[in-house]
């Protein structure tokens, strides 16, 4: 097993070992419900947009893994679940398969065994456009994710230390004839980053806030001296990221992720301006605990619960969620006033 395969296995095992969502602060947002909604459950439409395409439910399986024997098997299971529940799925970083062509077959198999899956590939921001094109054709991806993971690289024992990424991102966006979803990895994207990305031509952004999988904590577990534990709390929570990004939600299609565990979390993200929501750690945890069938029924329940919550709010469709009133906790209000 090479060093990248070993890292893939370690990320997967440590993420599951540490699985215990802290707080993404969505619980600090109180929704104002409607006691006379004048709707029935059949009236509720939960379809939305995702990287510019229409999807039937407002959430997807976000990037996690692939490239080693164990993680390739996980991807096939996730792809089975995504296909059966008709939700999109993203692979983890394909960097390992770009660097070593012999590791591409695990990723290729996701597509050959699931021809109809809405599938996204994934690479980091240092890869040139040509690699994004290779990664896309490796799995005939419908779109590519591009991750920004400065804090992770700087706390990773073998991580990058060179982050001159903006010109490269601009080049990728200009040349790509497929959607590029620029994403964080669980520390949130700040409003000044979103402004820069908007100027580079980026149209799709996944805020991926703090409160779920924490890559600084995961990398810290991989260090001999666990000397970065004090950095595990850096970043913006999912609720903070959304509040800070709200003003961009009419120009940029926002995805929310980070510590999502319930249908109420998903609805709150949609109210705060996200068009769709990504889930990683929770789905991985359920897959390991309850298998594919357990994850399928969890996902079908999520869809039903989203409909029920939207009815309680008096909202017929996702667009109508933008008119829902909410109250912020003093801490979130303070953040919102200052950011
Ligand atoms: C991830 N995530 C991730 N993101 C990315 O862009 N490329 C990657 O290769 C990975 N790898 C990865 C492995 C594992 C095991 C997990 C759990 C997560 C980050 C993921 O896509 C997401 O941004 C964060 O995990 C926050 O969402 P959750 O996990 O809190 O729902």
mmCIF file of C-alpha atoms and ligand atoms in Angstrom:
data_model
loop_
_atom_site.group_PDB
_atom_site.id
_atom_site.type_symbol
_atom_site.label_atom_id
_atom_site.label_comp_id
_atom_site.label_asym_id
_atom_site.label_seq_id
_atom_site.Cartn_x
_atom_site.Cartn_y
_atom_site.Cartn_z
ATOM 1 C CA UNK A 1 0.000 0.000 0.000
ATOM 2 C CA UNK A 2 1.453 3.415 -0.945
ATOM 3 C CA UNK A 3 1.419 6.490 1.318
ATOM 4 C CA UNK A 4 -1.657 8.027 -0.350
ATOM 5 C CA UNK A 5 -3.668 4.819 -0.002
ATOM 6 C CA UNK A 6 -2.621 4.636 3.653
ATOM 7 C CA UNK A 7 -3.785 8.244 4.152
ATOM 8 C CA UNK A 8 -7.156 7.455 2.516
ATOM 9 C CA UNK A 9 -7.684 4.566 4.928
ATOM 10 C CA UNK A 10 -6.578 6.665 7.910
ATOM 11 C CA UNK A 11 -8.955 9.543 7.026
ATOM 12 C CA UNK A 12 -11.819 7.100 6.690
ATOM 13 C CA UNK A 13 -11.122 5.220 9.943
ATOM 14 C CA UNK A 14 -10.305 8.320 12.021
ATOM 15 C CA UNK A 15 -13.379 10.214 10.702
ATOM 16 C CA UNK A 16 -15.583 7.339 11.850
ATOM 17 C CA UNK A 17 -13.692 6.950 15.167
ATOM 18 C CA UNK A 18 -14.104 10.676 15.943
ATOM 19 C CA UNK A 19 -17.710 10.791 14.620
ATOM 20 C CA UNK A 20 -19.621 12.881 17.114
ATOM 21 C CA UNK A 21 -20.994 16.099 15.623
ATOM 22 C CA UNK A 22 -20.152 19.018 17.952
ATOM 23 C CA UNK A 23 -22.252 22.068 17.108
ATOM 24 C CA UNK A 24 -22.790 23.679 13.732
ATOM 25 C CA UNK A 25 -24.963 26.272 15.557
ATOM 26 C CA UNK A 26 -28.034 25.528 13.428
ATOM 27 C CA UNK A 27 -29.756 24.626 16.721
ATOM 28 C CA UNK A 28 -29.317 28.304 17.681
ATOM 29 C CA UNK A 29 -31.782 29.353 14.976
ATOM 30 C CA UNK A 30 -35.445 29.300 15.922
ATOM 31 C CA UNK A 31 -37.911 29.054 13.039
ATOM 32 C CA UNK A 32 -41.277 30.793 13.158
ATOM 33 C CA UNK A 33 -43.892 28.213 12.141
ATOM 34 C CA UNK A 34 -47.323 28.794 10.582
ATOM 35 C CA UNK A 35 -50.344 27.442 12.487
ATOM 36 C CA UNK A 36 -52.617 27.877 9.452
ATOM 37 C CA UNK A 37 -50.515 26.629 6.533
ATOM 38 C CA UNK A 38 -53.465 25.971 4.121
ATOM 39 C CA UNK A 39 -51.511 23.125 2.491
ATOM 40 C CA UNK A 40 -51.578 19.347 2.372
ATOM 41 C CA UNK A 41 -48.532 17.066 2.354
ATOM 42 C CA UNK A 42 -49.078 16.228 -1.336
ATOM 43 C CA UNK A 43 -48.689 19.910 -2.255
ATOM 44 C CA UNK A 44 -45.069 20.063 -1.071
ATOM 45 C CA UNK A 45 -42.354 20.012 -3.747
ATOM 46 C CA UNK A 46 -38.815 19.461 -2.404
ATOM 47 C CA UNK A 47 -37.015 19.624 -5.772
ATOM 48 C CA UNK A 48 -34.230 22.175 -6.137
ATOM 49 C CA UNK A 49 -31.121 23.026 -8.151
ATOM 50 C CA UNK A 50 -27.654 21.526 -7.754
ATOM 51 C CA UNK A 51 -24.688 22.740 -9.852
ATOM 52 C CA UNK A 52 -27.262 24.261 -12.198
ATOM 53 C CA UNK A 53 -29.342 21.065 -12.680
ATOM 54 C CA UNK A 54 -32.716 20.182 -11.203
ATOM 55 C CA UNK A 55 -32.652 17.456 -8.533
ATOM 56 C CA UNK A 56 -35.688 15.861 -6.826
ATOM 57 C CA UNK A 57 -34.542 16.257 -3.179
ATOM 58 C CA UNK A 58 -32.396 19.030 -1.656
ATOM 59 C CA UNK A 59 -29.418 17.005 -0.383
ATOM 60 C CA UNK A 60 -26.591 14.746 -1.610
ATOM 61 C CA UNK A 61 -23.758 12.481 -0.442
ATOM 62 C CA UNK A 62 -20.742 14.791 -0.212
ATOM 63 C CA UNK A 63 -17.093 13.973 -0.952
ATOM 64 C CA UNK A 64 -15.390 11.365 1.175
ATOM 65 C CA UNK A 65 -13.220 8.694 -0.208
ATOM 66 C CA UNK A 66 -11.777 6.267 -2.777
ATOM 67 C CA UNK A 67 -8.402 4.958 -4.009
ATOM 68 C CA UNK A 68 -7.642 2.075 -1.614
ATOM 69 C CA UNK A 69 -9.322 -1.356 -1.565
ATOM 70 C CA UNK A 70 -11.395 -0.579 1.531
ATOM 71 C CA UNK A 71 -12.458 2.908 0.459
ATOM 72 C CA UNK A 72 -13.304 1.771 -3.102
ATOM 73 C CA UNK A 73 -15.749 -0.692 -1.554
ATOM 74 C CA UNK A 74 -17.294 2.129 0.511
ATOM 75 C CA UNK A 75 -17.756 4.214 -2.661
ATOM 76 C CA UNK A 76 -19.586 1.378 -4.424
ATOM 77 C CA UNK A 77 -21.922 1.043 -1.423
ATOM 78 C CA UNK A 78 -22.538 4.798 -1.358
ATOM 79 C CA UNK A 79 -23.199 4.744 -5.117
ATOM 80 C CA UNK A 80 -25.727 1.911 -4.669
ATOM 81 C CA UNK A 81 -27.531 3.986 -2.027
ATOM 82 C CA UNK A 82 -27.390 7.206 -4.087
ATOM 83 C CA UNK A 83 -28.777 5.447 -7.161
ATOM 84 C CA UNK A 84 -31.613 3.761 -5.251
ATOM 85 C CA UNK A 85 -32.616 6.996 -3.489
ATOM 86 C CA UNK A 86 -32.018 9.192 -6.575
ATOM 87 C CA UNK A 87 -29.673 11.679 -4.903
ATOM 88 C CA UNK A 88 -26.288 12.886 -6.232
ATOM 89 C CA UNK A 89 -22.970 11.684 -4.846
ATOM 90 C CA UNK A 90 -19.422 13.063 -4.881
ATOM 91 C CA UNK A 91 -16.294 10.900 -4.713
ATOM 92 C CA UNK A 92 -13.393 11.835 -2.439
ATOM 93 C CA UNK A 93 -10.279 13.406 -3.926
ATOM 94 C CA UNK A 94 -9.101 11.644 -7.101
ATOM 95 C CA UNK A 95 -5.602 13.058 -6.665
ATOM 96 C CA UNK A 96 -4.312 9.564 -5.839
ATOM 97 C CA UNK A 97 -5.522 8.289 -9.241
ATOM 98 C CA UNK A 98 -4.122 11.297 -11.120
ATOM 99 C CA UNK A 99 -0.691 10.705 -9.572
ATOM 100 C CA UNK A 100 -0.811 6.890 -10.067
ATOM 101 C CA UNK A 101 -2.938 5.697 -13.013
ATOM 102 C CA UNK A 102 -3.032 2.205 -11.448
ATOM 103 C CA UNK A 103 -5.409 3.555 -8.757
ATOM 104 C CA UNK A 104 -7.960 4.901 -11.263
ATOM 105 C CA UNK A 105 -9.904 1.659 -11.667
ATOM 106 C CA UNK A 106 -11.556 1.925 -8.228
ATOM 107 C CA UNK A 107 -13.020 5.302 -9.237
ATOM 108 C CA UNK A 108 -13.870 4.161 -12.786
ATOM 109 C CA UNK A 109 -15.862 1.257 -11.377
ATOM 110 C CA UNK A 110 -18.263 3.673 -9.616
ATOM 111 C CA UNK A 111 -19.412 4.910 -13.024
ATOM 112 C CA UNK A 112 -19.318 1.614 -14.927
ATOM 113 C CA UNK A 113 -21.520 -0.006 -12.265
ATOM 114 C CA UNK A 114 -23.826 3.052 -11.922
ATOM 115 C CA UNK A 115 -24.341 4.571 -15.382
ATOM 116 C CA UNK A 116 -27.261 6.804 -14.318
ATOM 117 C CA UNK A 117 -25.824 8.178 -11.067
ATOM 118 C CA UNK A 118 -25.516 11.993 -10.717
ATOM 119 C CA UNK A 119 -21.800 11.803 -9.902
ATOM 120 C CA UNK A 120 -19.279 14.489 -8.981
ATOM 121 C CA UNK A 121 -15.519 14.032 -8.959
ATOM 122 C CA UNK A 122 -13.164 15.853 -6.592
ATOM 123 C CA UNK A 123 -9.677 17.410 -6.684
ATOM 124 C CA UNK A 124 -7.733 20.024 -4.724
ATOM 125 C CA UNK A 125 -7.106 23.606 -5.856
ATOM 126 C CA UNK A 126 -3.457 23.013 -6.804
ATOM 127 C CA UNK A 127 -4.328 20.682 -9.711
ATOM 128 C CA UNK A 128 -4.183 22.245 -13.191
ATOM 129 C CA UNK A 129 -7.197 22.241 -15.524
ATOM 130 C CA UNK A 130 -5.853 19.183 -17.420
ATOM 131 C CA UNK A 131 -6.117 17.100 -14.223
ATOM 132 C CA UNK A 132 -9.694 18.238 -13.668
ATOM 133 C CA UNK A 133 -10.470 17.120 -17.206
ATOM 134 C CA UNK A 134 -8.790 13.733 -16.608
ATOM 135 C CA UNK A 135 -10.609 13.253 -13.291
ATOM 136 C CA UNK A 136 -13.915 14.159 -14.929
ATOM 137 C CA UNK A 137 -13.484 11.691 -17.787
ATOM 138 C CA UNK A 138 -12.211 8.980 -15.371
ATOM 139 C CA UNK A 139 -15.745 8.740 -13.948
ATOM 140 C CA UNK A 140 -17.736 10.628 -16.619
ATOM 141 C CA UNK A 141 -18.594 13.059 -13.862
ATOM 142 C CA UNK A 142 -21.591 15.370 -14.187
ATOM 143 C CA UNK A 143 -19.546 18.058 -12.390
ATOM 144 C CA UNK A 144 -16.299 18.425 -10.440
ATOM 145 C CA UNK A 145 -15.755 19.571 -6.861
ATOM 146 C CA UNK A 146 -12.628 21.643 -6.134
ATOM 147 C CA UNK A 147 -11.690 21.660 -2.448
ATOM 148 C CA UNK A 148 -9.990 24.457 -0.481
ATOM 149 C CA UNK A 149 -8.288 22.856 2.527
ATOM 150 C CA UNK A 150 -5.515 25.210 3.720
ATOM 151 C CA UNK A 151 -5.984 24.409 7.433
ATOM 152 C CA UNK A 152 -5.957 20.671 6.700
ATOM 153 C CA UNK A 153 -2.777 20.824 4.576
ATOM 154 C CA UNK A 154 -0.974 22.936 7.186
ATOM 155 C CA UNK A 155 -1.845 20.551 10.007
ATOM 156 C CA UNK A 156 -1.254 17.384 7.910
ATOM 157 C CA UNK A 157 2.163 15.863 8.691
ATOM 158 C CA UNK A 158 2.977 15.539 4.935
ATOM 159 C CA UNK A 159 0.799 18.485 3.768
ATOM 160 C CA UNK A 160 1.358 21.236 1.154
ATOM 161 C CA UNK A 161 2.858 24.581 2.130
ATOM 162 C CA UNK A 162 2.313 26.464 -1.158
ATOM 163 C CA UNK A 163 -1.097 28.049 -1.643
ATOM 164 C CA UNK A 164 -0.951 30.297 -4.723
ATOM 165 C CA UNK A 165 -4.277 28.990 -5.978
ATOM 166 C CA UNK A 166 -6.373 31.912 -7.280
ATOM 167 C CA UNK A 167 -4.918 32.193 -10.825
ATOM 168 C CA UNK A 168 -5.242 28.417 -11.184
ATOM 169 C CA UNK A 169 -8.895 28.452 -10.081
ATOM 170 C CA UNK A 170 -9.607 31.269 -12.551
ATOM 171 C CA UNK A 171 -7.982 29.238 -15.348
ATOM 172 C CA UNK A 172 -9.995 26.108 -14.457
ATOM 173 C CA UNK A 173 -13.282 28.037 -14.369
ATOM 174 C CA UNK A 174 -12.528 29.698 -17.732
ATOM 175 C CA UNK A 175 -11.641 26.441 -19.494
ATOM 176 C CA UNK A 176 -14.140 24.002 -17.950
ATOM 177 C CA UNK A 177 -17.260 23.258 -19.977
ATOM 178 C CA UNK A 178 -18.674 21.440 -16.921
ATOM 179 C CA UNK A 179 -19.761 22.865 -13.522
ATOM 180 C CA UNK A 180 -17.100 23.365 -10.819
ATOM 181 C CA UNK A 181 -18.330 23.372 -7.215
ATOM 182 C CA UNK A 182 -15.695 25.044 -5.012
ATOM 183 C CA UNK A 183 -15.909 23.659 -1.482
ATOM 184 C CA UNK A 184 -14.490 23.877 2.018
ATOM 185 C CA UNK A 185 -13.796 20.748 4.062
ATOM 186 C CA UNK A 186 -15.463 21.549 7.398
ATOM 187 C CA UNK A 187 -13.918 24.859 8.497
ATOM 188 C CA UNK A 188 -16.328 27.088 6.527
ATOM 189 C CA UNK A 189 -15.643 29.567 3.723
ATOM 190 C CA UNK A 190 -15.419 33.189 4.849
ATOM 191 C CA UNK A 191 -17.205 36.098 3.095
ATOM 192 C CA UNK A 192 -13.902 37.576 1.829
ATOM 193 C CA UNK A 193 -13.085 34.180 0.263
ATOM 194 C CA UNK A 194 -16.510 34.084 -1.402
ATOM 195 C CA UNK A 195 -15.959 37.606 -2.757
ATOM 196 C CA UNK A 196 -12.593 36.500 -4.236
ATOM 197 C CA UNK A 197 -14.158 33.343 -5.713
ATOM 198 C CA UNK A 198 -16.977 35.370 -7.239
ATOM 199 C CA UNK A 199 -14.379 37.627 -8.914
ATOM 200 C CA UNK A 200 -12.656 34.521 -10.311
ATOM 201 C CA UNK A 201 -15.923 33.533 -12.010
ATOM 202 C CA UNK A 202 -17.020 30.800 -9.566
ATOM 203 C CA UNK A 203 -20.780 30.094 -9.702
ATOM 204 C CA UNK A 204 -21.157 27.175 -7.280
ATOM 205 C CA UNK A 205 -19.863 27.186 -3.683
ATOM 206 C CA UNK A 206 -20.185 24.637 -0.851
ATOM 207 C CA UNK A 207 -19.565 26.494 2.427
ATOM 208 C CA UNK A 208 -18.796 23.289 4.370
ATOM 209 C CA UNK A 209 -18.816 24.795 7.852
ATOM 210 C CA UNK A 210 -17.559 23.664 11.240
ATOM 211 C CA UNK A 211 -19.642 21.417 13.485
ATOM 212 C CA UNK A 212 -19.290 17.983 11.872
ATOM 213 C CA UNK A 213 -16.243 16.246 10.405
ATOM 214 C CA UNK A 214 -13.185 18.201 11.516
ATOM 215 C CA UNK A 215 -10.091 17.721 9.369
ATOM 216 C CA UNK A 216 -7.796 19.616 11.726
ATOM 217 C CA UNK A 217 -8.779 17.088 14.424
ATOM 218 C CA UNK A 218 -8.344 14.169 11.994
ATOM 219 C CA UNK A 219 -4.865 15.326 10.902
ATOM 220 C CA UNK A 220 -3.935 15.965 14.520
ATOM 221 C CA UNK A 221 -4.702 12.294 15.288
ATOM 222 C CA UNK A 222 -2.260 11.323 12.514
ATOM 223 C CA UNK A 223 0.597 13.364 14.049
ATOM 224 C CA UNK A 224 3.013 11.744 16.473
ATOM 225 C CA UNK A 225 2.968 14.865 18.644
ATOM 226 C CA UNK A 226 -0.658 15.986 18.706
ATOM 227 C CA UNK A 227 0.494 19.588 18.765
ATOM 228 C CA UNK A 228 -2.329 21.260 16.823
ATOM 229 C CA UNK A 229 -5.227 20.407 19.138
ATOM 230 C CA UNK A 230 -5.680 24.095 20.008
ATOM 231 C CA UNK A 231 -6.442 24.769 16.307
ATOM 232 C CA UNK A 232 -9.320 22.302 16.135
ATOM 233 C CA UNK A 233 -11.839 25.035 16.838
ATOM 234 C CA UNK A 234 -10.837 27.444 14.063
ATOM 235 C CA UNK A 235 -13.226 28.379 11.269
ATOM 236 C CA UNK A 236 -16.870 29.330 10.900
ATOM 237 C CA UNK A 237 -19.719 27.055 11.906
ATOM 238 C CA UNK A 238 -22.249 26.064 9.251
ATOM 239 C CA UNK A 239 -24.769 28.588 10.644
ATOM 240 C CA UNK A 240 -22.146 31.373 10.717
ATOM 241 C CA UNK A 241 -20.947 30.551 7.171
ATOM 242 C CA UNK A 242 -24.509 30.735 5.882
ATOM 243 C CA UNK A 243 -25.295 34.023 7.638
ATOM 244 C CA UNK A 244 -22.068 35.534 6.300
ATOM 245 C CA UNK A 245 -22.695 34.252 2.739
ATOM 246 C CA UNK A 246 -26.409 35.142 2.550
ATOM 247 C CA UNK A 247 -25.811 38.305 0.564
ATOM 248 C CA UNK A 248 -24.249 36.234 -2.257
ATOM 249 C CA UNK A 249 -27.137 33.763 -2.481
ATOM 250 C CA UNK A 250 -28.823 35.493 -5.428
ATOM 251 C CA UNK A 251 -25.683 35.447 -7.630
ATOM 252 C CA UNK A 252 -24.031 32.210 -6.464
ATOM 253 C CA UNK A 253 -25.698 28.818 -6.007
ATOM 254 C CA UNK A 254 -24.806 28.063 -2.388
ATOM 255 C CA UNK A 255 -24.464 24.553 -1.004
ATOM 256 C CA UNK A 256 -24.398 24.125 2.785
ATOM 257 C CA UNK A 257 -22.640 21.301 4.606
ATOM 258 C CA UNK A 258 -20.939 20.586 7.918
ATOM 259 C CA UNK A 259 -22.480 18.591 10.751
ATOM 260 C CA UNK A 260 -25.901 18.111 9.141
ATOM 261 C CA UNK A 261 -27.789 15.416 11.058
ATOM 262 C CA UNK A 262 -31.544 16.085 10.683
ATOM 263 C CA UNK A 263 -34.218 17.208 8.211
ATOM 264 C CA UNK A 264 -34.635 20.339 10.359
ATOM 265 C CA UNK A 265 -30.921 21.165 9.806
ATOM 266 C CA UNK A 266 -31.463 20.825 6.043
ATOM 267 C CA UNK A 267 -34.541 23.081 6.061
ATOM 268 C CA UNK A 268 -32.707 25.718 8.129
ATOM 269 C CA UNK A 269 -29.835 25.767 5.596
ATOM 270 C CA UNK A 270 -32.341 26.254 2.764
ATOM 271 C CA UNK A 271 -34.016 29.116 4.685
ATOM 272 C CA UNK A 272 -30.601 30.760 5.152
ATOM 273 C CA UNK A 273 -29.989 30.843 1.386
ATOM 274 C CA UNK A 274 -28.544 27.432 0.446
ATOM 275 C CA UNK A 275 -30.083 25.737 -2.608
ATOM 276 C CA UNK A 276 -29.005 22.266 -1.486
ATOM 277 C CA UNK A 277 -27.148 20.504 1.344
ATOM 278 C CA UNK A 278 -24.205 18.057 1.442
ATOM 279 C CA UNK A 279 -23.847 15.296 4.031
ATOM 280 C CA UNK A 280 -20.699 13.197 4.600
ATOM 281 C CA UNK A 281 -19.873 12.064 8.160
ATOM 282 C CA UNK A 282 -23.439 11.138 9.135
ATOM 283 C CA UNK A 283 -24.050 9.042 5.998
ATOM 284 C CA UNK A 284 -20.737 7.244 6.425
ATOM 285 C CA UNK A 285 -21.585 6.531 10.068
ATOM 286 C CA UNK A 286 -25.044 5.139 9.215
ATOM 287 C CA UNK A 287 -23.632 3.046 6.349
ATOM 288 C CA UNK A 288 -21.075 1.458 8.695
ATOM 289 C CA UNK A 289 -23.605 0.955 11.506
ATOM 290 C CA UNK A 290 -26.766 -0.060 9.585
ATOM 291 C CA UNK A 291 -25.552 -1.045 6.097
ATOM 292 C CA UNK A 292 -26.910 0.025 2.710
ATOM 293 C CA UNK A 293 -30.551 -0.735 3.560
ATOM 294 C CA UNK A 294 -30.294 1.258 6.803
ATOM 295 C CA UNK A 295 -28.898 4.259 4.928
ATOM 296 C CA UNK A 296 -31.553 3.983 2.193
ATOM 297 C CA UNK A 297 -34.398 4.081 4.723
ATOM 298 C CA UNK A 298 -32.716 6.954 6.623
ATOM 299 C CA UNK A 299 -32.532 8.963 3.369
ATOM 300 C CA UNK A 300 -36.156 8.217 2.437
ATOM 301 C CA UNK A 301 -37.205 9.313 5.958
ATOM 302 C CA UNK A 302 -35.212 12.541 5.536
ATOM 303 C CA UNK A 303 -37.148 13.380 2.346
ATOM 304 C CA UNK A 304 -40.482 12.753 4.091
ATOM 305 C CA UNK A 305 -39.465 14.795 7.159
ATOM 306 C CA UNK A 306 -38.322 17.745 5.000
ATOM 307 C CA UNK A 307 -41.793 17.788 3.389
ATOM 308 C CA UNK A 308 -43.488 17.723 6.811
ATOM 309 C CA UNK A 309 -41.343 20.565 8.180
ATOM 310 C CA UNK A 310 -41.995 22.647 5.050
ATOM 311 C CA UNK A 311 -45.715 22.114 5.542
ATOM 312 C CA UNK A 312 -45.438 23.305 9.168
ATOM 313 C CA UNK A 313 -43.731 26.424 7.819
ATOM 314 C CA UNK A 314 -46.461 26.983 5.216
ATOM 315 C CA UNK A 315 -44.027 26.577 2.309
ATOM 316 C CA UNK A 316 -45.060 24.772 -0.876
ATOM 317 C CA UNK A 317 -41.581 24.687 -2.413
ATOM 318 C CA UNK A 318 -37.924 25.507 -1.695
ATOM 319 C CA UNK A 319 -38.196 29.089 -3.091
ATOM 320 C CA UNK A 320 -40.953 29.872 -0.592
ATOM 321 C CA UNK A 321 -38.609 28.980 2.270
ATOM 322 C CA UNK A 322 -36.818 32.301 1.723
ATOM 323 C CA UNK A 323 -39.790 34.115 3.293
ATOM 324 C CA UNK A 324 -39.672 32.172 6.594
ATOM 325 C CA UNK A 325 -38.857 34.310 9.627
ATOM 326 C CA UNK A 326 -36.339 33.147 12.215
ATOM 327 C CA UNK A 327 -34.768 34.296 15.471
ATOM 328 C CA UNK A 328 -31.004 34.050 16.076
ATOM 329 C CA UNK A 329 -29.451 33.230 19.451
ATOM 330 C CA UNK A 330 -27.559 36.161 21.085
ATOM 331 C CA UNK A 331 -24.262 34.576 20.001
ATOM 332 C CA UNK A 332 -25.299 34.238 16.339
ATOM 333 C CA UNK A 333 -26.875 37.703 16.365
ATOM 334 C CA UNK A 334 -23.629 39.121 17.686
ATOM 335 C CA UNK A 335 -21.695 37.310 14.926
ATOM 336 C CA UNK A 336 -24.167 38.497 12.276
ATOM 337 C CA UNK A 337 -23.902 42.117 13.459
ATOM 338 C CA UNK A 338 -20.100 42.080 13.369
ATOM 339 C CA UNK A 339 -19.182 40.029 10.290
HETATM 340 C C1 LIG B 1 -14.173 14.142 3.710
HETATM 341 N N1 LIG B 1 -14.252 15.382 3.052
HETATM 342 C C2 LIG B 1 -13.569 15.550 1.848
HETATM 343 N N2 LIG B 1 -13.791 16.662 1.096
HETATM 344 C C3 LIG B 1 -13.178 16.825 -0.105
HETATM 345 O O1 LIG B 1 -13.436 17.819 -0.784
HETATM 346 N N3 LIG B 1 -12.301 15.859 -0.582
HETATM 347 C C4 LIG B 1 -12.030 14.724 0.125
HETATM 348 O O2 LIG B 1 -11.271 13.874 -0.329
HETATM 349 C C5 LIG B 1 -12.675 14.553 1.392
HETATM 350 N N4 LIG B 1 -12.425 13.444 2.163
HETATM 351 C C6 LIG B 1 -13.215 13.182 3.263
HETATM 352 C C7 LIG B 1 -13.104 11.953 3.920
HETATM 353 C C8 LIG B 1 -13.962 11.637 4.967
HETATM 354 C C9 LIG B 1 -13.840 10.296 5.618
HETATM 355 C C10 LIG B 1 -14.944 12.579 5.383
HETATM 356 C C11 LIG B 1 -15.914 12.242 6.489
HETATM 357 C C12 LIG B 1 -15.025 13.809 4.769
HETATM 358 C C13 LIG B 1 -15.009 16.525 3.617
HETATM 359 C C14 LIG B 1 -16.493 16.461 3.315
HETATM 360 O O3 LIG B 1 -16.766 16.495 1.936
HETATM 361 C C15 LIG B 1 -17.245 17.636 4.009
HETATM 362 O O4 LIG B 1 -16.829 18.857 3.449
HETATM 363 C C16 LIG B 1 -16.984 17.657 5.520
HETATM 364 O O5 LIG B 1 -16.847 16.352 5.994
HETATM 365 C C17 LIG B 1 -18.111 18.323 6.317
HETATM 366 O O6 LIG B 1 -19.319 17.593 6.223
HETATM 367 P P1 LIG B 1 -19.832 16.552 7.363
HETATM 368 O O7 LIG B 1 -18.920 15.375 7.334
HETATM 369 O O8 LIG B 1 -19.752 17.279 8.663
HETATM 370 O O9 LIG B 1 -21.227 16.184 6.927
#
